[in-house]
XYZ file of C-alpha atoms in Angstrom:
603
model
C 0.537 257.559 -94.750
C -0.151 261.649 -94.267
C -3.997 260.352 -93.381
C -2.795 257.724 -90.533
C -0.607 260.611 -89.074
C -3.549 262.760 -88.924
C -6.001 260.470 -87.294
C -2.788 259.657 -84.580
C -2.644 263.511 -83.860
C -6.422 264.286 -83.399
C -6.277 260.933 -81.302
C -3.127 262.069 -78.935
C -4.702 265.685 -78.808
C -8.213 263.890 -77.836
C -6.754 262.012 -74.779
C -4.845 264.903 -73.233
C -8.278 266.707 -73.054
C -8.350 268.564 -69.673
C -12.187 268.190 -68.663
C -11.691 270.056 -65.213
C -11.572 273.170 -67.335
C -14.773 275.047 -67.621
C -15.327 276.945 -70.465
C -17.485 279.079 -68.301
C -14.819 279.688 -65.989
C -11.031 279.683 -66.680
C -10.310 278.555 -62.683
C -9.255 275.175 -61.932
C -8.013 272.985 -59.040
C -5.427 271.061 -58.185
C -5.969 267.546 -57.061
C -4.574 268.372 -53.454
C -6.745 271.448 -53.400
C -9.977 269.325 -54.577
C -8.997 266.626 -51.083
C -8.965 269.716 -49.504
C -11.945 270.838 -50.126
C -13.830 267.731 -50.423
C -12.527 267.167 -46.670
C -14.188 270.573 -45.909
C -17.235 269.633 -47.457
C -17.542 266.287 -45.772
C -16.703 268.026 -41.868
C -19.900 269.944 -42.080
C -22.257 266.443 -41.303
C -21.851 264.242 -38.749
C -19.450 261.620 -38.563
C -21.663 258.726 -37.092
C -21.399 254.776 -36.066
C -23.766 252.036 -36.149
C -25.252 251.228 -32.707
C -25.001 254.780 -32.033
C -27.614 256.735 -30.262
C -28.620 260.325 -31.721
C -31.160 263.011 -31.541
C -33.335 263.482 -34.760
C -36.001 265.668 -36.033
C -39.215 264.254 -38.233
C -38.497 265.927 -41.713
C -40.901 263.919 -43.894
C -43.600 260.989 -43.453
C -44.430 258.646 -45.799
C -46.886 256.194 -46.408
C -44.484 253.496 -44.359
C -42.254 255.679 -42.880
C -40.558 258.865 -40.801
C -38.098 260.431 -42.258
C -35.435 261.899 -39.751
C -33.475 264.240 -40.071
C -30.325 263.499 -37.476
C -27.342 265.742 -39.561
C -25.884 263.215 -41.750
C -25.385 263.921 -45.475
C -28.517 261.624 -45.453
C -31.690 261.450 -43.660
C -32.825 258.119 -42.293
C -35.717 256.004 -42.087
C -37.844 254.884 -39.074
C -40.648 252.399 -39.485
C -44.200 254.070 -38.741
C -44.633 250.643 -36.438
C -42.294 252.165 -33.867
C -44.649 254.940 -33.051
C -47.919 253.297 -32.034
C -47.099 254.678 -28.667
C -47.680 258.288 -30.280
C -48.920 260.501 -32.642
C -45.646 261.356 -34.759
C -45.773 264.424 -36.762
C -43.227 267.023 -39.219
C -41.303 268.882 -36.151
C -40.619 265.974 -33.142
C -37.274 265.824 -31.748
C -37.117 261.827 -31.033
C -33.559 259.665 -30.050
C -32.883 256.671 -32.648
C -30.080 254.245 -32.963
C -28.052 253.879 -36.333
C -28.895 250.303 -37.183
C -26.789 250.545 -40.459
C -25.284 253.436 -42.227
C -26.367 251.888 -45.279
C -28.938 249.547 -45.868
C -29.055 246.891 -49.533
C -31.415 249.695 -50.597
C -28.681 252.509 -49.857
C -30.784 253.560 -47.081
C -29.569 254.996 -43.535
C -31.485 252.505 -41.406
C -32.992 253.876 -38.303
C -34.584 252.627 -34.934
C -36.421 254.729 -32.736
C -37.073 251.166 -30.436
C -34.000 250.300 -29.854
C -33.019 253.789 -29.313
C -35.411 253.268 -26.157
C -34.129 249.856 -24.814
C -31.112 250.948 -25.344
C -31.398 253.958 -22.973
C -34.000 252.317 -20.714
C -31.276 249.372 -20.111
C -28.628 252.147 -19.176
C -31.228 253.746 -16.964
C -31.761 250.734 -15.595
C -28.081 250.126 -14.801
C -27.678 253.598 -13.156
C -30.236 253.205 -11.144
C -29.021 249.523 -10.411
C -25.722 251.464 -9.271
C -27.180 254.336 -7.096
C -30.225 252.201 -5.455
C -32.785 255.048 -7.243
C -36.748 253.791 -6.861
C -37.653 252.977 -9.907
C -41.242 252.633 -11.302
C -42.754 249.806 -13.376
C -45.937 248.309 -14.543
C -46.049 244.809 -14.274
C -47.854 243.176 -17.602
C -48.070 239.311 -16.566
C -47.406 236.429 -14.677
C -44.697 233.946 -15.262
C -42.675 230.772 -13.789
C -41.635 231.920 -10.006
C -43.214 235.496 -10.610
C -44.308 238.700 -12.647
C -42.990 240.563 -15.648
C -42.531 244.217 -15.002
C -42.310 247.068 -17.757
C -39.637 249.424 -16.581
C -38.786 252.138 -19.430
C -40.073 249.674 -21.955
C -37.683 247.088 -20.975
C -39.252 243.573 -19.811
C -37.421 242.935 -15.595
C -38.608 239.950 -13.716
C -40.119 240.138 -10.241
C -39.524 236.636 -8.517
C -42.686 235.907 -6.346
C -40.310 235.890 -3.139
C -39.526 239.836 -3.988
C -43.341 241.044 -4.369
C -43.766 241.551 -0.701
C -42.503 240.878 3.188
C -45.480 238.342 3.589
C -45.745 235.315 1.328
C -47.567 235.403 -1.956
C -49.360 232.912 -3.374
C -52.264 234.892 -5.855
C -49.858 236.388 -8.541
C -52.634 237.296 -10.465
C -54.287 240.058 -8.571
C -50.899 241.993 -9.363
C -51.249 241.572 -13.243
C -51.561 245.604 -14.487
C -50.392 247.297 -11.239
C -48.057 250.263 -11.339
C -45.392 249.740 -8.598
C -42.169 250.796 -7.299
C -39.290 249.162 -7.723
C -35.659 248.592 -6.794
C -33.560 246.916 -9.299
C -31.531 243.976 -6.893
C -29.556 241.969 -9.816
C -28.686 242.704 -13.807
C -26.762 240.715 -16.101
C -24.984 242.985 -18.674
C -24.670 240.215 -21.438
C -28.310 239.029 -21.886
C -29.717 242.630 -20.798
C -31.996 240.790 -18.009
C -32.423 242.710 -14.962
C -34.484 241.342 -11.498
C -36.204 244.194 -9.331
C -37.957 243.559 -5.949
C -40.585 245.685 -4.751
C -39.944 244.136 -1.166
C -36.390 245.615 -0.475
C -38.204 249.031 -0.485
C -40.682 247.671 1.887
C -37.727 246.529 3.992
C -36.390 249.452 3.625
C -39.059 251.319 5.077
C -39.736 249.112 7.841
C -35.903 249.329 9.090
C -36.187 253.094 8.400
C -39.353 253.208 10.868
C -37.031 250.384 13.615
C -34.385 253.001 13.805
C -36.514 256.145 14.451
C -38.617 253.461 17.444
C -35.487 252.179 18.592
C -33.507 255.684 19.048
C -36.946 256.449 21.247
C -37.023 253.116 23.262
C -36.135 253.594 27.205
C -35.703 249.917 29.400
C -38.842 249.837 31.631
C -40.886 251.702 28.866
C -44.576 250.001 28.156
C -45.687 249.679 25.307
C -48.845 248.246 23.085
C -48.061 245.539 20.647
C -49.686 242.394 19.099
C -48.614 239.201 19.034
C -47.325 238.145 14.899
C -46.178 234.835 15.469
C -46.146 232.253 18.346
C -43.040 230.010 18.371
C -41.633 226.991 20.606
C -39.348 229.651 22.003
C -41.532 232.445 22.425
C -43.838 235.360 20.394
C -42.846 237.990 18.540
C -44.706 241.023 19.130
C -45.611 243.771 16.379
C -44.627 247.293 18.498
C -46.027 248.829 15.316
C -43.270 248.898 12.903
C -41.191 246.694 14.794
C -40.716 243.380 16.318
C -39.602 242.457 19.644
C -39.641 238.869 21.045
C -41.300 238.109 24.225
C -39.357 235.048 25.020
C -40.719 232.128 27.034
C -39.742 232.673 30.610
C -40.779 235.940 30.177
C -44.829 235.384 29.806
C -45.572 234.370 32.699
C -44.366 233.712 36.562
C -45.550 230.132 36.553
C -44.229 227.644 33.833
C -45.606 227.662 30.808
C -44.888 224.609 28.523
C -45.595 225.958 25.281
C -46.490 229.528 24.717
C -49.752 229.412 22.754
C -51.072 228.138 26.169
C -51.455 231.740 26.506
C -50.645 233.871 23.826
C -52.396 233.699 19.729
C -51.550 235.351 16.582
C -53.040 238.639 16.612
C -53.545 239.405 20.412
C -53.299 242.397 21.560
C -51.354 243.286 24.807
C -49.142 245.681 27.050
C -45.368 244.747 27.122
C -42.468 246.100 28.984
C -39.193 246.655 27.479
C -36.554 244.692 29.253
C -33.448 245.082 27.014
C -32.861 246.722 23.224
C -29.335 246.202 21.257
C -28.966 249.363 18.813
C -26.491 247.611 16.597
C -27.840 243.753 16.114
C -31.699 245.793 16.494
C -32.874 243.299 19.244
C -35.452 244.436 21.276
C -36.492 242.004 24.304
C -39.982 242.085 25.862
C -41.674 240.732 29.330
C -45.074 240.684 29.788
C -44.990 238.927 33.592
C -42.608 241.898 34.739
C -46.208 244.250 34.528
C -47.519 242.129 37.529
C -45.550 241.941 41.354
C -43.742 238.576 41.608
C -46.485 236.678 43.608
C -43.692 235.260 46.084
C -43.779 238.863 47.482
C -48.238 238.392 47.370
C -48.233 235.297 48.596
C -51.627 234.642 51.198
C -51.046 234.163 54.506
C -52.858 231.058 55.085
C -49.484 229.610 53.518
C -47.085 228.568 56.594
C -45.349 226.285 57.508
C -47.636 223.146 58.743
C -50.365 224.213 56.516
C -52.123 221.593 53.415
C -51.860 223.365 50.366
C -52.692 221.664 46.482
C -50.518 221.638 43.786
C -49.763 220.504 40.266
C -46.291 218.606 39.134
C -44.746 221.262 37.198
C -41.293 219.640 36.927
C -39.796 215.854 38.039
C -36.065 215.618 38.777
C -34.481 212.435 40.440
C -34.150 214.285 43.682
C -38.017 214.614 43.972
C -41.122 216.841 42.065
C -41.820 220.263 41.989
C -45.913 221.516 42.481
C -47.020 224.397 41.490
C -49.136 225.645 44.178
C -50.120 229.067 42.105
C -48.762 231.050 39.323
C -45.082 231.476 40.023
C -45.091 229.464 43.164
C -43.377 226.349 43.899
C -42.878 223.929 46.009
C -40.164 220.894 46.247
C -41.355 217.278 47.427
C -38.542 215.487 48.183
C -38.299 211.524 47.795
C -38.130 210.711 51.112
C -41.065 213.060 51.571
C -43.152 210.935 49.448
C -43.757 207.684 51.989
C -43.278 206.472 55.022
C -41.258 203.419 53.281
C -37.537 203.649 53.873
C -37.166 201.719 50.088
C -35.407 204.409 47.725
C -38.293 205.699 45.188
C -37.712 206.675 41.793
C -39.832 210.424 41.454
C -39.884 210.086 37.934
C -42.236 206.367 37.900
C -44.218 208.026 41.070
C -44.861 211.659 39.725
C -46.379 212.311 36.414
C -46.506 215.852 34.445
C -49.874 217.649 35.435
C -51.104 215.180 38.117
C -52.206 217.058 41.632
C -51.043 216.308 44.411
C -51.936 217.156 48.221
C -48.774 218.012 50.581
C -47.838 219.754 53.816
C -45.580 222.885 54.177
C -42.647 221.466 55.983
C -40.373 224.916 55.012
C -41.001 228.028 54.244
C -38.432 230.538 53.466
C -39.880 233.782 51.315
C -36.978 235.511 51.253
C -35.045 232.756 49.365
C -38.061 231.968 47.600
C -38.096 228.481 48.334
C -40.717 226.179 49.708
C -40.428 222.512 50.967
C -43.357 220.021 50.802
C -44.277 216.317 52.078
C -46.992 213.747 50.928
C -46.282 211.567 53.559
C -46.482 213.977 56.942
C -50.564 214.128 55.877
C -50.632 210.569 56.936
C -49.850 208.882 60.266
C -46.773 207.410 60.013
C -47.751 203.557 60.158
C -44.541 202.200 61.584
C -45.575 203.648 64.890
C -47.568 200.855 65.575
C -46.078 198.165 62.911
C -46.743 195.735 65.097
C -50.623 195.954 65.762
C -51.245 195.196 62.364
C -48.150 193.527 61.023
C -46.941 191.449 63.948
C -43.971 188.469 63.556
C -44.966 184.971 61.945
C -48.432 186.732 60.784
C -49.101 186.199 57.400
C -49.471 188.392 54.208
C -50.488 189.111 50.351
C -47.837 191.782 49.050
C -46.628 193.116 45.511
C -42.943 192.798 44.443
C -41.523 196.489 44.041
C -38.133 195.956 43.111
C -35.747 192.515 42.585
C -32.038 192.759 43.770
C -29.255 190.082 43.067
C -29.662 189.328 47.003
C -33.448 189.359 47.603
C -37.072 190.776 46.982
C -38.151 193.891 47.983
C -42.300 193.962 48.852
C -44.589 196.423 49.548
C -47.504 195.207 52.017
C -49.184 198.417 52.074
C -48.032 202.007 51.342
C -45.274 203.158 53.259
C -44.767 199.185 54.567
C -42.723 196.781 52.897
C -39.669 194.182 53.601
C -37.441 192.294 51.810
C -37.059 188.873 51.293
C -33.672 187.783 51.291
C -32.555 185.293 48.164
C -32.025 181.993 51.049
C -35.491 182.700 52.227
C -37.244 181.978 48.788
C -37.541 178.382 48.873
C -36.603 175.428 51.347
C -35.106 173.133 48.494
C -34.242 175.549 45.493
C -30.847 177.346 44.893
C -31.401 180.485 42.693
C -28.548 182.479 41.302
C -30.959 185.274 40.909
C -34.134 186.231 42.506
C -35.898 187.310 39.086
C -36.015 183.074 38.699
C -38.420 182.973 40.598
C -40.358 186.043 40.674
C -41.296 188.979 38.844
C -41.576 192.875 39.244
C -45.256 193.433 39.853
C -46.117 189.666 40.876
C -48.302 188.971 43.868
C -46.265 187.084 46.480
C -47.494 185.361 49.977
C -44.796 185.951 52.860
C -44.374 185.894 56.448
C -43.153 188.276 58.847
C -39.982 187.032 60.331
C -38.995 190.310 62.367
C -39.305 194.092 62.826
C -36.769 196.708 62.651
C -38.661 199.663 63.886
C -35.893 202.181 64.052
C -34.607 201.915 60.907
C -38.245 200.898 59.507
C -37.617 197.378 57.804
C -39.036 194.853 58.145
C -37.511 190.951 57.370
C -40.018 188.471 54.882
C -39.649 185.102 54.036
C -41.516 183.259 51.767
C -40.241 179.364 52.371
C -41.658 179.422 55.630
C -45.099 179.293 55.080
C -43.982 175.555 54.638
C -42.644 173.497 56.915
C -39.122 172.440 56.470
C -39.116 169.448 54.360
C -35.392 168.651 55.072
C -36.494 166.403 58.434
C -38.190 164.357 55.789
C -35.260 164.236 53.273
C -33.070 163.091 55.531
C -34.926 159.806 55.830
C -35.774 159.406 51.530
C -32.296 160.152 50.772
C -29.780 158.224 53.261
C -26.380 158.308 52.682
C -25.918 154.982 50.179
C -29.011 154.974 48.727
C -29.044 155.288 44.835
C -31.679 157.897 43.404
C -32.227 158.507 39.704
C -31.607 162.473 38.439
C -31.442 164.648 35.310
C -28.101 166.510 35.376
C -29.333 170.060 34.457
C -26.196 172.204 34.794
C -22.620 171.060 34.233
C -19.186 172.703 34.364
C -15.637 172.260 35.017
C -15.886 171.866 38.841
C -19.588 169.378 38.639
C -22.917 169.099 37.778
C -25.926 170.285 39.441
C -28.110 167.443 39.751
C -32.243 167.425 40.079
C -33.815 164.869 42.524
C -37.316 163.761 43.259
C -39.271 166.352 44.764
C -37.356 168.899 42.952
C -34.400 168.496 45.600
C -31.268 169.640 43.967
C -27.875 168.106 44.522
C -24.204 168.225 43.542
C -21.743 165.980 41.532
C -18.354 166.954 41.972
C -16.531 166.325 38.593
C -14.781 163.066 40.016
C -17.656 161.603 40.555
C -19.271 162.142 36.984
C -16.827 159.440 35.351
C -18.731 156.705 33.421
C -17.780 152.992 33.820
C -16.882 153.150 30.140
C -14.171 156.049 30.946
C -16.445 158.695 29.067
C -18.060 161.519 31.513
C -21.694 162.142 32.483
C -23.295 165.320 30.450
C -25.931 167.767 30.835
C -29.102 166.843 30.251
C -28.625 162.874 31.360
C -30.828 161.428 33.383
C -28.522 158.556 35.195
C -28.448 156.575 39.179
C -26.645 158.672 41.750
C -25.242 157.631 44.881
C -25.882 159.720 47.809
C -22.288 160.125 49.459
C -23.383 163.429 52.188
C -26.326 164.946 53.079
C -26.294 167.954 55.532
C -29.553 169.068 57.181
C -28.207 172.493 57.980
C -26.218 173.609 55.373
C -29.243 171.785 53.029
C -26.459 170.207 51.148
C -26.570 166.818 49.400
C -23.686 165.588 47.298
C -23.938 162.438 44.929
C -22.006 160.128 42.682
C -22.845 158.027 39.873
C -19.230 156.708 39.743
C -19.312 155.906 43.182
C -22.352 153.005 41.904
C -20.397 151.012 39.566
C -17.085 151.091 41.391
C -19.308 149.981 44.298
C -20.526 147.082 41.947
C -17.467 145.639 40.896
C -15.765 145.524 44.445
C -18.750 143.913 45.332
C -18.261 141.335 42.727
C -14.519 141.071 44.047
C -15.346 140.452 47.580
C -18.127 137.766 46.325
C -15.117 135.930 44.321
C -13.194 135.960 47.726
C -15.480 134.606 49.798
C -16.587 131.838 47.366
C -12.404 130.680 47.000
C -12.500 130.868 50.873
C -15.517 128.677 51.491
C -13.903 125.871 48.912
C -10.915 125.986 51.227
C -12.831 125.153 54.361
C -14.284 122.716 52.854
C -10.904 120.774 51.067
C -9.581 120.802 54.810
C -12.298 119.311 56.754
C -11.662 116.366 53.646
C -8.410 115.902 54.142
C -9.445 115.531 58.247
C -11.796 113.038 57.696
C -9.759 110.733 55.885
C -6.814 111.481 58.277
C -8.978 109.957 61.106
C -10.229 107.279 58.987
C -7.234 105.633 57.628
C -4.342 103.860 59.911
C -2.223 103.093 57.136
C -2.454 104.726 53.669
C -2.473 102.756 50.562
C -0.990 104.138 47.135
C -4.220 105.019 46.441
C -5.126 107.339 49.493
C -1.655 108.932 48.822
C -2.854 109.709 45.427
C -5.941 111.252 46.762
C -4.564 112.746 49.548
C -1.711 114.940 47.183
C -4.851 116.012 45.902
C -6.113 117.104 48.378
C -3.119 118.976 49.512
C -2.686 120.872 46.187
C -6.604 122.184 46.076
C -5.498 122.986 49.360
C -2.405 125.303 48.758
C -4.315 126.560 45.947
C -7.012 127.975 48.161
C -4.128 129.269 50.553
C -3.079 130.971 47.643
C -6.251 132.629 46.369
C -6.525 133.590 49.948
């Protein structure tokens, strides 16, 4: 019992041992003074976060690593493999990033590479911000471009960026050191795109406003032509373009301007007009030379033959270019003698020369009016030498109205033939039914019109008039067969022998079966009028069979009627023969009397 006591008191005495008392020392310290001090103790490192860029010195190498030194209670490791860009040694101040505070080994992990992407992306995005030139090295070639070292940090240059003029050999780039301006970055993937043609766009509208503040209107000035358009050129003034637009090359027309300009010609231009804010500058190049209305020679008056070449066609009449800048007007009724309207755009063609005669000449208007014709002797001064009435002629069919044909004999001579003159027998609705544009056509001249320069054709009467002939094959009651080629409401047109045409009015195209005649029958007609003059022929086919069965009618009539004549003189003849009837002869002669009331009857 005493023992256990003892062993609880050495125990109890044991456990309230106070181990922050140092024998050596009496002092001790409270717990709040030990926080206190402890808090001291930690303040004099450097309170630091992961992802955190610092500056550290090179305290120690290893076999595998640098040992920096950045003021933490320890120093961290950097991988020897992030130095093969230098020669490390004891001493260099290099920036890392805390990659962990503690690593599974207990180690403060450090990155001197991502220290250096991480401020070469920040660089980037300052310099992104302010526009800064930036320099890279670009290390290959990739889809739609080159990569570009900036700061270490990998930037794509799209192939559209490289330079003003299009690039199609990405290699020969491949190692270059370049500047750079960085035009786009995306914060969340890091990716940034620079362009080293902004800066050369830069420059060039840096060198167009220092020309254009020194451009005067009137000013010459060299340049060469950079590209040739549909519109016009645009000229290199040597750091600037201006466009020499198409009406501006040259005083004469000019279809297309590489007629006279090519890529990389060399010339003198004069500025006509410059716009400081849209940085338009407009160019002439025929301004250098006097307008050659006010040069033009003086065996050019009116009266005189000149040459030119159909620079423009309008409906009105063509335009020739007798020189550079000079034109004259040929109107359509300046083209022929012929008083037929003629289209200028099927007489003229683009490019074609032509001869004329000044007719006007006014300089001061600029203006110039030509003829064709007036270098010819007008032919209808003596029309009827060579073209005189009923003479006959070979002529080509110009033109085809809905009333008659228009032919030209000769040039300058033509007539028309009207629609009735065609043909003797024929009724056309339209003249193209019988001829065609371009066809070769005989005619006859039936009379001159010398004033107003016509002249009257006819084609039918190169023929004699058949209708004195017709009038004795086709008498009025004689039956004809025909083919009914056209049929409407009102009648049929109906073809005769000889191709004679005639009409059916529609009561006389009823059957004797009570059904109509159609198109395309062939069937008797009757003729029931024929006019010579108005060469006019009507028929019937009704008219036939109703003309058949009142013939047949008047035959029954005339038969009844004979019998009758014939039952009297009976009756006479036994009259005079017999005194005194018998019972008989009364019997025949009541017979007699009835066939004879019976044919006074029918009668």
């Amino acid at each position: 019992m005493e023992e256990n006591q003892i062993i609880n008191q050495q125990t109890s005495a044991h456990d309230d041992f106070d181990w922050s008392v140092d024998k050596r020392n009496v002092a001790s310290y409270s717990q709040e003074k030990r926080q206190q001090l402890e808090k001291v103790y930690d303040n004099t490192f450097k309170t630091i976060e992961e992802s955190e860029l610092l500056q550290g010195t090179v305290v120690g190498l290893t076999k595998t690593d640098a040992i920096i030194n950045i003021g933490f209670k320890s120093d961290g490791l950097v991988s020897l493999n992030e130095f093969r860009d230098i020669d490390v040694k004891i001493g260099d101040d290099i920036e890392v990033m805390v990659v962990e505070k503690e690593d599974r080994n207990g180690h403060l992990h450090l990155s001197r590479k991502l220290a250096r992407a991480a401020r070469a992306w920040q660089k980037i995005v300052d310099f992104y911000k302010t526009g800064e030139v930036v320099t890279g090295t670009i290390t290959s070639k990739t889809k739609g471009g080159l990569i570009v070292d900036v700061y270490g940090l990998e930037t794509f240059l799209p192939g559209s960026q490289i330079d003003v003029k299009p690039v199609t050999d990405y290699d020969q780039y491949v190692g270059k050191t370049m500047d750079f301006k960085v035009v786009k970055i995306n914060e969340a993937i890091r990716n940034a795109v620079v362009s080293h043609k902004a800066l050369i766009e830069s420059d060039i509208e840096q060198q167009r406003s220092v020309i254009i503040s020194q451009l005067e209107k009137g000013q010459v000035l060299e340049g060469t032509v950079k590209n040739v358009t549909d519109f016009g050129a645009f000229i290199d003034l040597g750091g600037v373009d201006g466009l020499l637009y198409i009406t501006d090359i040259s005083w004469g027309r000019v279809t297309h301007p590489s007629e006279v300009l090519e890529n990389g010609q060399k010339l003198n231009v004069v500025v006509l007009d410059f716009d400081d804010e849209k940085k338009r500058i407009s160019l002439g190049l025929k301004q250098l030379t006097a307008h050659p209305w006010d040069n033009l020679p003086a065996e050019i008056v009116e009266g005189a033959k000149v040459k030119g070449k159909v620079v423009n066609i309008e409906d009105y009449g063509a335009f020739l270019e007798i020189m550079p800048g000079v034109e004259g007007l040929v109107h359509v009724s300046e083209i022929t003698w012929s008083s037929q309207p003629i289209n200028a755009k099927e007489f003229f063609k683009m490019g074609d020369e032509y001869e004329a005669q000044v007719v006007t000449l006014d300089k001061d208007e600029r203006k110039m009016s030509l003829s064709i014709k007036q270098l010819t002797e007008d032919p209808w001064e003596t029309i009827e030498n060579k073209f005189p009435i009923d003479s006959r002629h070979k002529g080509t069919v110009k033109n085809i109205t809905p009333y008659g044909v228009f032919v030209e004999l000769e040039t300058g001579i033509g007539g028309m033939i009207h629609i009735s003159d065609l043909s003797w027998i024929k009724r056309y609705n339209h003249p193209n039914e019988f001829t065609k544009v371009g066809e070769q056509i005989d005619v006859m001249i039936l009379s001159i019109d010398k004033e107003n320069r016509k002249l009257a054709l006819g084609h039918k009467q190169l023929e004699e008039d058949p209708w004195n002939t017709f009038e004795t094959v086709f008498p009025i009651g004689s039956v004809h067969e025909g083919l009914v080629t056209r049929k409407d409401d009102k009648g049929a047109t109906v073809q005769l022998q000889y191709g004679l045409e005639a009409y059916a009015p529609a009561r006389h195209l009823r059957k004797e079966d009570g059904t109509n005649v159609e198109a395309e029958q062939t069937l008797p007609f009757m003729i029931i009028e024929f006019d010579r003059n108005d060469k006019r022929i009507l028929v019937s086919h009704t008219r036939i069979w109703e003309q058949a069965k009142s013939d047949e009618k008047e035959a029954v009539k005339k038969e009844a009627a004979a019998e009758g004549e014939k039952t009297k003189k009976a009756v006479k003849n036994i009259q005079s023969k017999v005194e005194k009837p018998t019972l008989g002869d009364l019997g025949a002669l009541a017979e007699l009397k009835e066939k004879m009331r019976k044919a006074e009857g029918d009668n």
